[in-house]
JSON list of C-alpha atoms in Angstrom, two decimals:
[
{"chain": "E", "resi": 1, "resn": "ILE", "atom": "CA", "xyz": [-47.51, -0.42, 10.87]},
{"chain": "E", "resi": 2, "resn": "THR", "atom": "CA", "xyz": [-49.93, -2.89, 9.05]},
{"chain": "E", "resi": 3, "resn": "LEU", "atom": "CA", "xyz": [-53.17, -2.14, 7.32]},
{"chain": "E", "resi": 4, "resn": "SER", "atom": "CA", "xyz": [-55.90, -4.41, 6.43]},
{"chain": "E", "resi": 5, "resn": "VAL", "atom": "CA", "xyz": [-59.20, -3.85, 4.56]},
{"chain": "E", "resi": 6, "resn": "THR", "atom": "CA", "xyz": [-62.67, -5.29, 5.37]},
{"chain": "E", "resi": 7, "resn": "ASN", "atom": "CA", "xyz": [-65.71, -4.66, 2.99]},
{"chain": "E", "resi": 8, "resn": "PHE", "atom": "CA", "xyz": [-69.48, -4.54, 4.12]},
{"chain": "E", "resi": 9, "resn": "LEU", "atom": "CA", "xyz": [-69.72, -8.21, 3.49]},
{"chain": "E", "resi": 10, "resn": "GLY", "atom": "CA", "xyz": [-67.01, -8.87, 6.04]},
{"chain": "E", "resi": 11, "resn": "LYS", "atom": "CA", "xyz": [-64.53, -10.17, 3.81]},
{"chain": "E", "resi": 12, "resn": "GLU", "atom": "CA", "xyz": [-60.85, -9.21, 4.71]},
{"chain": "E", "resi": 13, "resn": "SER", "atom": "CA", "xyz": [-57.98, -8.51, 2.34]},
{"chain": "E", "resi": 14, "resn": "ASP", "atom": "CA", "xyz": [-55.65, -11.37, 1.59]},
{"chain": "E", "resi": 15, "resn": "LYS", "atom": "CA", "xyz": [-52.62, -9.57, 2.66]},
{"chain": "E", "resi": 16, "resn": "ALA", "atom": "CA", "xyz": [-52.07, -6.83, 5.03]},
{"chain": "E", "resi": 17, "resn": "ALA", "atom": "CA", "xyz": [-49.99, -3.78, 3.82]},
{"chain": "E", "resi": 18, "resn": "GLU", "atom": "CA", "xyz": [-46.82, -2.91, 5.80]},
{"chain": "E", "resi": 19, "resn": "PHE", "atom": "CA", "xyz": [-45.21, 0.26, 6.43]},
{"chain": "E", "resi": 20, "resn": "ARG", "atom": "CA", "xyz": [-42.03, 0.60, 8.38]},
{"chain": "E", "resi": 21, "resn": "ILE", "atom": "CA", "xyz": [-40.76, 3.58, 10.28]},
{"chain": "E", "resi": 22, "resn": "GLN", "atom": "CA", "xyz": [-37.40, 3.81, 11.97]},
{"chain": "E", "resi": 23, "resn": "LYS", "atom": "CA", "xyz": [-36.99, 5.96, 14.84]},
{"chain": "E", "resi": 24, "resn": "LEU", "atom": "CA", "xyz": [-33.39, 7.55, 14.82]},
{"chain": "E", "resi": 25, "resn": "THR", "atom": "CA", "xyz": [-31.21, 7.84, 17.99]},
{"chain": "E", "resi": 26, "resn": "SER", "atom": "CA", "xyz": [-30.11, 11.12, 16.37]},
{"chain": "E", "resi": 27, "resn": "GLU", "atom": "CA", "xyz": [-31.63, 14.04, 14.52]},
{"chain": "E", "resi": 28, "resn": "THR", "atom": "CA", "xyz": [-28.83, 13.66, 11.89]},
{"chain": "E", "resi": 29, "resn": "PRO", "atom": "CA", "xyz": [-28.79, 10.23, 10.45]},
{"chain": "E", "resi": 30, "resn": "LEU", "atom": "CA", "xyz": [-25.91, 8.59, 8.83]},
{"chain": "E", "resi": 31, "resn": "PRO", "atom": "CA", "xyz": [-25.04, 8.55, 5.07]},
{"chain": "E", "resi": 32, "resn": "THR", "atom": "CA", "xyz": [-24.94, 5.39, 3.26]},
{"chain": "E", "resi": 33, "resn": "VAL", "atom": "CA", "xyz": [-21.53, 4.88, 1.38]},
{"chain": "E", "resi": 34, "resn": "ARG", "atom": "CA", "xyz": [-19.95, 2.23, -0.65]},
{"chain": "E", "resi": 35, "resn": "ILE", "atom": "CA", "xyz": [-16.28, 2.07, -1.38]},
{"chain": "E", "resi": 36, "resn": "SER", "atom": "CA", "xyz": [-15.27, 2.36, -4.97]},
{"chain": "E", "resi": 37, "resn": "THR", "atom": "CA", "xyz": [-11.51, 2.03, -4.51]},
{"chain": "E", "resi": 38, "resn": "PRO", "atom": "CA", "xyz": [-9.80, -0.73, -6.73]},
{"chain": "E", "resi": 39, "resn": "SER", "atom": "CA", "xyz": [-8.52, -3.81, -4.74]},
{"chain": "E", "resi": 40, "resn": "SER", "atom": "CA", "xyz": [-5.01, -3.43, -6.24]},
{"chain": "E", "resi": 41, "resn": "THR", "atom": "CA", "xyz": [-2.68, -0.83, -7.82]},
{"chain": "E", "resi": 42, "resn": "THR", "atom": "CA", "xyz": [0.87, -0.40, -8.62]},
{"chain": "E", "resi": 43, "resn": "ILE", "atom": "CA", "xyz": [3.29, 1.90, -6.34]},
{"chain": "E", "resi": 44, "resn": "GLY", "atom": "CA", "xyz": [4.16, 4.03, -9.30]},
{"chain": "E", "resi": 45, "resn": "ALA", "atom": "CA", "xyz": [0.60, 4.73, -10.14]},
{"chain": "E", "resi": 46, "resn": "GLY", "atom": "CA", "xyz": [-0.55, 5.63, -6.86]},
{"chain": "E", "resi": 47, "resn": "VAL", "atom": "CA", "xyz": [-4.41, 5.22, -5.88]},
{"chain": "E", "resi": 48, "resn": "THR", "atom": "CA", "xyz": [-7.20, 7.49, -5.10]},
{"chain": "E", "resi": 49, "resn": "LEU", "atom": "CA", "xyz": [-9.27, 6.33, -2.12]},
{"chain": "E", "resi": 50, "resn": "SER", "atom": "CA", "xyz": [-13.00, 7.11, -2.91]},
{"chain": "E", "resi": 51, "resn": "ALA", "atom": "CA", "xyz": [-16.38, 6.04, -2.34]},
{"chain": "E", "resi": 52, "resn": "SER", "atom": "CA", "xyz": [-19.92, 6.79, -3.60]},
{"chain": "E", "resi": 53, "resn": "VAL", "atom": "CA", "xyz": [-22.56, 8.26, -1.50]},
{"chain": "E", "resi": 54, "resn": "ASP", "atom": "CA", "xyz": [-26.29, 7.29, -1.76]},
{"chain": "E", "resi": 55, "resn": "THR", "atom": "CA", "xyz": [-27.97, 10.73, -2.27]},
{"chain": "E", "resi": 56, "resn": "SER", "atom": "CA", "xyz": [-31.22, 9.31, -0.94]},
{"chain": "E", "resi": 57, "resn": "SER", "atom": "CA", "xyz": [-29.59, 9.01, 2.42]},
{"chain": "E", "resi": 58, "resn": "VAL", "atom": "CA", "xyz": [-28.67, 12.77, 2.66]},
{"chain": "E", "resi": 59, "resn": "CYS", "atom": "CA", "xyz": [-31.48, 15.04, 3.90]},
{"chain": "E", "resi": 60, "resn": "PRO", "atom": "CA", "xyz": [-31.84, 18.56, 2.53]},
{"chain": "E", "resi": 61, "resn": "GLY", "atom": "CA", "xyz": [-29.41, 20.90, 4.01]},
{"chain": "E", "resi": 62, "resn": "GLU", "atom": "CA", "xyz": [-27.06, 18.12, 5.31]},
{"chain": "E", "resi": 63, "resn": "LYS", "atom": "CA", "xyz": [-23.53, 17.80, 4.41]},
{"chain": "E", "resi": 64, "resn": "GLY", "atom": "CA", "xyz": [-21.39, 14.58, 4.66]},
{"chain": "E", "resi": 65, "resn": "GLU", "atom": "CA", "xyz": [-17.96, 14.45, 6.12]},
{"chain": "E", "resi": 66, "resn": "TYR", "atom": "CA", "xyz": [-15.36, 11.82, 5.70]},
{"chain": "E", "resi": 67, "resn": "GLN", "atom": "CA", "xyz": [-12.23, 10.45, 7.15]},
{"chain": "E", "resi": 68, "resn": "TRP", "atom": "CA", "xyz": [-9.87, 7.91, 5.60]},
{"chain": "E", "resi": 69, "resn": "SER", "atom": "CA", "xyz": [-7.37, 5.85, 7.84]},
{"chain": "E", "resi": 70, "resn": "CYS", "atom": "CA", "xyz": [-5.20, 2.66, 7.53]},
{"chain": "E", "resi": 71, "resn": "VAL", "atom": "CA", "xyz": [-6.22, 0.20, 10.10]},
{"chain": "E", "resi": 72, "resn": "SER", "atom": "CA", "xyz": [-3.60, -2.63, 9.32]},
{"chain": "E", "resi": 73, "resn": "ASN", "atom": "CA", "xyz": [-0.91, -3.17, 11.82]},
{"chain": "E", "resi": 74, "resn": "ASP", "atom": "CA", "xyz": [2.33, -1.32, 10.95]},
{"chain": "E", "resi": 75, "resn": "CYS", "atom": "CA", "xyz": [0.63, 0.37, 7.91]},
{"chain": "E", "resi": 76, "resn": "PRO", "atom": "CA", "xyz": [3.00, 3.31, 6.91]},
{"chain": "E", "resi": 77, "resn": "LEU", "atom": "CA", "xyz": [0.26, 5.18, 5.32]},
{"chain": "E", "resi": 78, "resn": "LEU", "atom": "CA", "xyz": [-2.17, 7.90, 6.59]},
{"chain": "E", "resi": 79, "resn": "THR", "atom": "CA", "xyz": [-0.35, 8.07, 10.01]},
{"chain": "E", "resi": 80, "resn": "GLU", "atom": "CA", "xyz": [-1.18, 11.66, 10.90]},
{"chain": "E", "resi": 81, "resn": "VAL", "atom": "CA", "xyz": [-2.60, 11.79, 14.27]},
{"chain": "E", "resi": 82, "resn": "GLY", "atom": "CA", "xyz": [-5.92, 13.47, 14.81]},
{"chain": "E", "resi": 83, "resn": "GLU", "atom": "CA", "xyz": [-6.60, 13.92, 11.06]},
{"chain": "E", "resi": 84, "resn": "GLU", "atom": "CA", "xyz": [-9.80, 15.91, 10.84]},
{"chain": "E", "resi": 85, "resn": "TYR", "atom": "CA", "xyz": [-12.98, 14.90, 8.74]},
{"chain": "E", "resi": 86, "resn": "GLN", "atom": "CA", "xyz": [-13.12, 16.54, 5.33]},
{"chain": "E", "resi": 87, "resn": "SER", "atom": "CA", "xyz": [-15.89, 17.50, 3.08]},
{"chain": "E", "resi": 88, "resn": "SER", "atom": "CA", "xyz": [-14.45, 15.46, 0.07]},
{"chain": "E", "resi": 89, "resn": "VAL", "atom": "CA", "xyz": [-15.01, 11.62, 0.29]},
{"chain": "E", "resi": 90, "resn": "ALA", "atom": "CA", "xyz": [-11.85, 11.22, -2.06]},
{"chain": "E", "resi": 91, "resn": "LYS", "atom": "CA", "xyz": [-8.18, 11.07, -0.88]},
{"chain": "E", "resi": 92, "resn": "ASP", "atom": "CA", "xyz": [-5.16, 10.83, -3.08]},
{"chain": "E", "resi": 93, "resn": "LEU", "atom": "CA", "xyz": [-2.11, 8.44, -2.22]},
{"chain": "E", "resi": 94, "resn": "THR", "atom": "CA", "xyz": [0.35, 9.76, -4.75]},
{"chain": "E", "resi": 95, "resn": "PRO", "atom": "CA", "xyz": [3.61, 7.75, -5.81]},
{"chain": "E", "resi": 96, "resn": "SER", "atom": "CA", "xyz": [5.64, 9.99, -3.48]},
{"chain": "E", "resi": 97, "resn": "ASP", "atom": "CA", "xyz": [3.55, 8.92, -0.62]},
{"chain": "E", "resi": 98, "resn": "LEU", "atom": "CA", "xyz": [4.23, 5.17, -1.44]},
{"chain": "E", "resi": 99, "resn": "VAL", "atom": "CA", "xyz": [7.62, 5.09, -2.80]},
{"chain": "E", "resi": 100, "resn": "GLY", "atom": "CA", "xyz": [10.03, 4.07, 0.10]},
{"chain": "E", "resi": 101, "resn": "ARG", "atom": "CA", "xyz": [7.30, 3.29, 2.52]},
{"chain": "E", "resi": 102, "resn": "VAL", "atom": "CA", "xyz": [5.44, 0.45, 0.79]},
{"chain": "E", "resi": 103, "resn": "VAL", "atom": "CA", "xyz": [7.09, -2.89, -0.08]},
{"chain": "E", "resi": 104, "resn": "PRO", "atom": "CA", "xyz": [5.90, -4.44, -3.29]},
{"chain": "E", "resi": 105, "resn": "GLY", "atom": "CA", "xyz": [3.30, -7.08, -2.65]},
{"chain": "E", "resi": 106, "resn": "SER", "atom": "CA", "xyz": [2.20, -5.38, 0.46]},
{"chain": "E", "resi": 107, "resn": "GLU", "atom": "CA", "xyz": [-1.66, -5.31, 1.27]},
{"chain": "E", "resi": 108, "resn": "TYR", "atom": "CA", "xyz": [-3.23, -2.94, 3.61]},
{"chain": "E", "resi": 109, "resn": "GLU", "atom": "CA", "xyz": [-6.83, -2.34, 4.99]},
{"chain": "E", "resi": 110, "resn": "PHE", "atom": "CA", "xyz": [-8.24, 1.00, 4.68]},
{"chain": "E", "resi": 111, "resn": "GLN", "atom": "CA", "xyz": [-11.29, 2.37, 6.43]},
{"chain": "E", "resi": 112, "resn": "LEU", "atom": "CA", "xyz": [-13.64, 5.10, 5.51]},
{"chain": "E", "resi": 113, "resn": "SER", "atom": "CA", "xyz": [-15.54, 6.84, 8.37]},
{"chain": "E", "resi": 114, "resn": "ALA", "atom": "CA", "xyz": [-18.49, 8.94, 7.25]},
{"chain": "E", "resi": 115, "resn": "ARG", "atom": "CA", "xyz": [-20.78, 11.27, 9.24]},
{"chain": "E", "resi": 116, "resn": "MET", "atom": "CA", "xyz": [-23.33, 14.00, 8.58]},
{"chain": "E", "resi": 117, "resn": "ARG", "atom": "CA", "xyz": [-23.45, 17.65, 9.76]},
{"chain": "E", "resi": 118, "resn": "GLY", "atom": "CA", "xyz": [-26.82, 19.20, 9.75]},
{"chain": "E", "resi": 119, "resn": "PRO", "atom": "CA", "xyz": [-27.76, 22.63, 8.65]},
{"chain": "E", "resi": 120, "resn": "ASN", "atom": "CA", "xyz": [-27.50, 23.99, 12.43]},
{"chain": "E", "resi": 121, "resn": "GLY", "atom": "CA", "xyz": [-24.31, 22.39, 12.79]},
{"chain": "E", "resi": 122, "resn": "THR", "atom": "CA", "xyz": [-25.54, 19.32, 14.53]},
{"chain": "E", "resi": 123, "resn": "ILE", "atom": "CA", "xyz": [-23.17, 16.13, 13.93]},
{"chain": "E", "resi": 124, "resn": "SER", "atom": "CA", "xyz": [-24.55, 12.73, 13.96]},
{"chain": "E", "resi": 125, "resn": "ASP", "atom": "CA", "xyz": [-23.76, 10.73, 17.08]},
{"chain": "E", "resi": 126, "resn": "SER", "atom": "CA", "xyz": [-21.64, 8.21, 15.53]},
{"chain": "E", "resi": 127, "resn": "ALA", "atom": "CA", "xyz": [-20.07, 7.42, 12.19]},
{"chain": "E", "resi": 128, "resn": "VAL", "atom": "CA", "xyz": [-20.70, 4.73, 9.54]},
{"chain": "E", "resi": 129, "resn": "GLU", "atom": "CA", "xyz": [-17.56, 2.72, 8.88]},
{"chain": "E", "resi": 130, "resn": "VAL", "atom": "CA", "xyz": [-16.75, 0.65, 5.65]},
{"chain": "E", "resi": 131, "resn": "ARG", "atom": "CA", "xyz": [-13.39, -1.08, 4.84]},
{"chain": "E", "resi": 132, "resn": "GLN", "atom": "CA", "xyz": [-11.51, -1.98, 1.66]},
{"chain": "E", "resi": 133, "resn": "SER", "atom": "CA", "xyz": [-8.20, -3.93, 1.26]},
{"chain": "E", "resi": 134, "resn": "ILE", "atom": "CA", "xyz": [-5.58, -2.76, -1.40]},
{"chain": "E", "resi": 135, "resn": "ARG", "atom": "CA", "xyz": [-2.67, -4.65, -2.64]},
{"chain": "E", "resi": 136, "resn": "PHE", "atom": "CA", "xyz": [0.24, -2.63, -3.85]},
{"chain": "E", "resi": 137, "resn": "ASP", "atom": "CA", "xyz": [2.23, -4.34, -6.66]},
{"chain": "E", "resi": 138, "resn": "GLY", "atom": "CA", "xyz": [5.68, -3.53, -7.85]},
{"chain": "E", "resi": 139, "resn": "ASP", "atom": "CA", "xyz": [5.85, -1.80, -11.37]},
{"chain": "E", "resi": 140, "resn": "ARG", "atom": "CA", "xyz": [7.48, -3.36, -14.39]},
{"chain": "E", "resi": 141, "resn": "ILE", "atom": "CA", "xyz": [11.04, -2.20, -14.60]},
{"chain": "E", "resi": 142, "resn": "VAL", "atom": "CA", "xyz": [12.13, -0.49, -17.87]},
{"chain": "E", "resi": 143, "resn": "ALA", "atom": "CA", "xyz": [15.45, -1.36, -19.33]},
{"chain": "E", "resi": 144, "resn": "GLY", "atom": "CA", "xyz": [17.23, -0.02, -22.37]},
{"chain": "E", "resi": 145, "resn": "PHE", "atom": "CA", "xyz": [20.63, 0.89, -24.07]},
{"chain": "E", "resi": 146, "resn": "THR", "atom": "CA", "xyz": [21.99, 4.44, -24.13]},
{"chain": "E", "resi": 147, "resn": "ARG", "atom": "CA", "xyz": [23.08, 6.27, -27.19]},
{"chain": "E", "resi": 148, "resn": "ASP", "atom": "CA", "xyz": [26.75, 5.49, -26.34]},
{"chain": "E", "resi": 149, "resn": "SER", "atom": "CA", "xyz": [26.15, 1.82, -27.00]},
{"chain": "E", "resi": 150, "resn": "PRO", "atom": "CA", "xyz": [27.54, 0.37, -30.30]},
{"chain": "E", "resi": 151, "resn": "SER", "atom": "CA", "xyz": [24.92, 0.05, -33.11]},
{"chain": "E", "resi": 152, "resn": "GLY", "atom": "CA", "xyz": [24.63, -0.88, -36.66]},
{"chain": "E", "resi": 153, "resn": "ASP", "atom": "CA", "xyz": [27.18, -3.18, -38.62]},
{"chain": "E", "resi": 154, "resn": "ILE", "atom": "CA", "xyz": [30.38, -4.41, -36.76]},
{"chain": "E", "resi": 155, "resn": "SER", "atom": "CA", "xyz": [33.25, -5.46, -39.00]},
{"chain": "E", "resi": 156, "resn": "ARG", "atom": "CA", "xyz": [34.16, -9.26, -38.55]},
{"chain": "E", "resi": 157, "resn": "SER", "atom": "CA", "xyz": [37.84, -8.24, -38.45]},
{"chain": "E", "resi": 158, "resn": "GLY", "atom": "CA", "xyz": [37.29, -5.42, -36.08]},
{"chain": "E", "resi": 159, "resn": "THR", "atom": "CA", "xyz": [39.45, -5.58, -32.88]},
{"chain": "E", "resi": 160, "resn": "GLU", "atom": "CA", "xyz": [37.99, -2.80, -31.01]},
{"chain": "E", "resi": 161, "resn": "THR", "atom": "CA", "xyz": [36.19, -3.48, -27.67]},
{"chain": "E", "resi": 162, "resn": "LEU", "atom": "CA", "xyz": [32.35, -3.14, -27.69]},
{"chain": "E", "resi": 163, "resn": "LYS", "atom": "CA", "xyz": [31.23, -1.33, -24.80]},
{"chain": "E", "resi": 164, "resn": "PHE", "atom": "CA", "xyz": [27.55, -1.24, -24.03]},
{"chain": "E", "resi": 165, "resn": "GLN", "atom": "CA", "xyz": [25.96, 1.30, -21.70]},
{"chain": "E", "resi": 166, "resn": "ALA", "atom": "CA", "xyz": [22.56, 0.44, -19.96]},
{"chain": "E", "resi": 167, "resn": "THR", "atom": "CA", "xyz": [19.91, 2.46, -18.37]},
{"chain": "E", "resi": 168, "resn": "GLY", "atom": "CA", "xyz": [16.86, 1.49, -16.35]},
{"chain": "E", "resi": 169, "resn": "LEU", "atom": "CA", "xyz": [13.91, 2.86, -14.49]},
{"chain": "E", "resi": 170, "resn": "ASP", "atom": "CA", "xyz": [11.85, 1.37, -11.59]},
{"chain": "E", "resi": 171, "resn": "PRO", "atom": "CA", "xyz": [8.69, 3.47, -11.32]},
{"chain": "E", "resi": 172, "resn": "SER", "atom": "CA", "xyz": [8.23, 2.09, -7.77]},
{"chain": "E", "resi": 173, "resn": "ASP", "atom": "CA", "xyz": [11.57, 3.69, -6.83]},
{"chain": "E", "resi": 174, "resn": "PRO", "atom": "CA", "xyz": [12.44, 6.23, -9.52]},
{"chain": "E", "resi": 175, "resn": "SER", "atom": "CA", "xyz": [15.45, 7.75, -7.63]},
{"chain": "E", "resi": 176, "resn": "ASN", "atom": "CA", "xyz": [16.86, 4.26, -6.71]},
{"chain": "E", "resi": 177, "resn": "SER", "atom": "CA", "xyz": [16.88, 5.32, -3.15]},
{"chain": "E", "resi": 178, "resn": "VAL", "atom": "CA", "xyz": [15.51, 2.07, -1.66]},
{"chain": "E", "resi": 179, "resn": "GLN", "atom": "CA", "xyz": [17.79, -0.34, -3.74]},
{"chain": "E", "resi": 180, "resn": "SER", "atom": "CA", "xyz": [20.15, 0.14, -6.58]},
{"chain": "E", "resi": 181, "resn": "LEU", "atom": "CA", "xyz": [19.53, -1.43, -9.86]},
{"chain": "E", "resi": 182, "resn": "ARG", "atom": "CA", "xyz": [21.51, -4.24, -11.22]},
{"chain": "E", "resi": 183, "resn": "PHE", "atom": "CA", "xyz": [22.23, -4.98, -14.73]},
{"chain": "E", "resi": 184, "resn": "SER", "atom": "CA", "xyz": [23.22, -8.10, -16.54]},
{"chain": "E", "resi": 185, "resn": "PHE", "atom": "CA", "xyz": [23.85, -8.58, -20.33]},
{"chain": "E", "resi": 186, "resn": "LYS", "atom": "CA", "xyz": [23.23, -11.46, -22.51]},
{"chain": "E", "resi": 187, "resn": "CYS", "atom": "CA", "xyz": [24.09, -11.96, -26.06]},
{"chain": "E", "resi": 188, "resn": "GLU", "atom": "CA", "xyz": [22.12, -14.43, -28.53]},
{"chain": "E", "resi": 189, "resn": "ARG", "atom": "CA", "xyz": [22.63, -14.91, -32.30]},
{"chain": "E", "resi": 190, "resn": "PRO", "atom": "CA", "xyz": [19.32, -15.12, -34.22]},
{"chain": "E", "resi": 191, "resn": "ASP", "atom": "CA", "xyz": [20.38, -18.33, -35.77]},
{"chain": "E", "resi": 192, "resn": "GLY", "atom": "CA", "xyz": [21.16, -19.91, -32.33]},
{"chain": "E", "resi": 193, "resn": "ILE", "atom": "CA", "xyz": [23.81, -22.01, -34.06]},
{"chain": "E", "resi": 194, "resn": "SER", "atom": "CA", "xyz": [27.07, -20.17, -32.74]},
{"chain": "E", "resi": 195, "resn": "PRO", "atom": "CA", "xyz": [27.99, -18.06, -29.95]},
{"chain": "E", "resi": 196, "resn": "CYS", "atom": "CA", "xyz": [27.85, -14.23, -30.37]},
{"chain": "E", "resi": 197, "resn": "PHE", "atom": "CA", "xyz": [31.59, -13.91, -30.33]},
{"chain": "E", "resi": 198, "resn": "LYS", "atom": "CA", "xyz": [34.53, -16.32, -30.91]}
]
């Protein structure tokens, strides 16, 4: 709709005012959503799939309904068949959901479908869909010596065998169910002149 003004001298306004009205195909319009999920995470940290909803796109008495899915080929996540729409826009993927399923370095694309439910139970005819890719990195492995390992000063003339015990933790695979950890030992003298042992 445009509006122009003419005064009694016949002079018209330089610029016509415009007002736009959109006729909706459904009585229940779609919400405006923006994904706020990070583009990368570590397997041991998990990730929360989330989005922000523009409140101006939600009419009084209406409620948003949301559904997350993984649309990448061979994606091992969110594989539940016929998962229903939920009232919460957030969905947690915990480390237990990822360990053993996701290979470090994998990248998957997730889709959020959002629709509206009116006060009388009317559901919008379609759903708005937005997508976000997430890369799952492996966690840093933590290594250390156990208390059974030798410590302190060792006698130069000592003949006993030094036996070191190591431990490690991979947050991407805490139970070592995917692949067992392998350990290697290396000894270096601070002066760098001679080897550790002769």
